[in-house]
């Protein structure tokens, strides 16, 4: 398992989570 790949995947997941969190907050 490549640590760099794992970290990239984590960052992508975190960015997606924050994007949807902000998107849902704006929808209210």
JSON list of C-alpha atoms in Angstrom, two decimals:
[
{"chain": "A", "resi": 1, "resn": "UNK", "atom": "CA", "xyz": [0.00, 0.00, 0.00]},
{"chain": "A", "resi": 2, "resn": "UNK", "atom": "CA", "xyz": [1.45, 3.31, -1.09]},
{"chain": "A", "resi": 3, "resn": "UNK", "atom": "CA", "xyz": [1.26, 5.82, 1.75]},
{"chain": "A", "resi": 4, "resn": "UNK", "atom": "CA", "xyz": [1.19, 8.72, -0.70]},
{"chain": "A", "resi": 5, "resn": "UNK", "atom": "CA", "xyz": [-1.76, 7.18, -2.54]},
{"chain": "A", "resi": 6, "resn": "UNK", "atom": "CA", "xyz": [-3.56, 6.59, 0.74]},
{"chain": "A", "resi": 7, "resn": "UNK", "atom": "CA", "xyz": [-3.03, 10.19, 1.81]},
{"chain": "A", "resi": 8, "resn": "UNK", "atom": "CA", "xyz": [-4.27, 11.44, -1.57]},
{"chain": "A", "resi": 9, "resn": "UNK", "atom": "CA", "xyz": [-7.40, 9.32, -1.17]},
{"chain": "A", "resi": 10, "resn": "UNK", "atom": "CA", "xyz": [-7.95, 10.70, 2.33]},
{"chain": "A", "resi": 11, "resn": "UNK", "atom": "CA", "xyz": [-7.58, 14.30, 1.13]},
{"chain": "A", "resi": 12, "resn": "UNK", "atom": "CA", "xyz": [-10.00, 13.66, -1.73]},
{"chain": "A", "resi": 13, "resn": "UNK", "atom": "CA", "xyz": [-12.56, 12.17, 0.66]},
{"chain": "A", "resi": 14, "resn": "UNK", "atom": "CA", "xyz": [-12.15, 15.06, 3.10]},
{"chain": "A", "resi": 15, "resn": "UNK", "atom": "CA", "xyz": [-12.51, 17.65, 0.33]},
{"chain": "A", "resi": 16, "resn": "UNK", "atom": "CA", "xyz": [-15.66, 15.93, -0.94]},
{"chain": "A", "resi": 17, "resn": "UNK", "atom": "CA", "xyz": [-17.10, 15.82, 2.59]},
{"chain": "A", "resi": 18, "resn": "UNK", "atom": "CA", "xyz": [-16.41, 19.53, 3.16]},
{"chain": "A", "resi": 19, "resn": "UNK", "atom": "CA", "xyz": [-17.85, 20.42, -0.25]},
{"chain": "A", "resi": 20, "resn": "UNK", "atom": "CA", "xyz": [-21.12, 18.60, 0.41]},
{"chain": "A", "resi": 21, "resn": "UNK", "atom": "CA", "xyz": [-21.26, 19.93, 3.99]},
{"chain": "A", "resi": 22, "resn": "UNK", "atom": "CA", "xyz": [-21.01, 23.52, 2.73]},
{"chain": "A", "resi": 23, "resn": "UNK", "atom": "CA", "xyz": [-23.43, 22.78, -0.11]},
{"chain": "A", "resi": 24, "resn": "UNK", "atom": "CA", "xyz": [-26.07, 21.40, 2.26]},
{"chain": "A", "resi": 25, "resn": "UNK", "atom": "CA", "xyz": [-25.56, 24.35, 4.62]},
{"chain": "A", "resi": 26, "resn": "UNK", "atom": "CA", "xyz": [-26.20, 26.80, 1.77]},
{"chain": "A", "resi": 27, "resn": "UNK", "atom": "CA", "xyz": [-29.36, 24.93, 0.78]},
{"chain": "A", "resi": 28, "resn": "UNK", "atom": "CA", "xyz": [-31.02, 25.57, 4.15]}
]
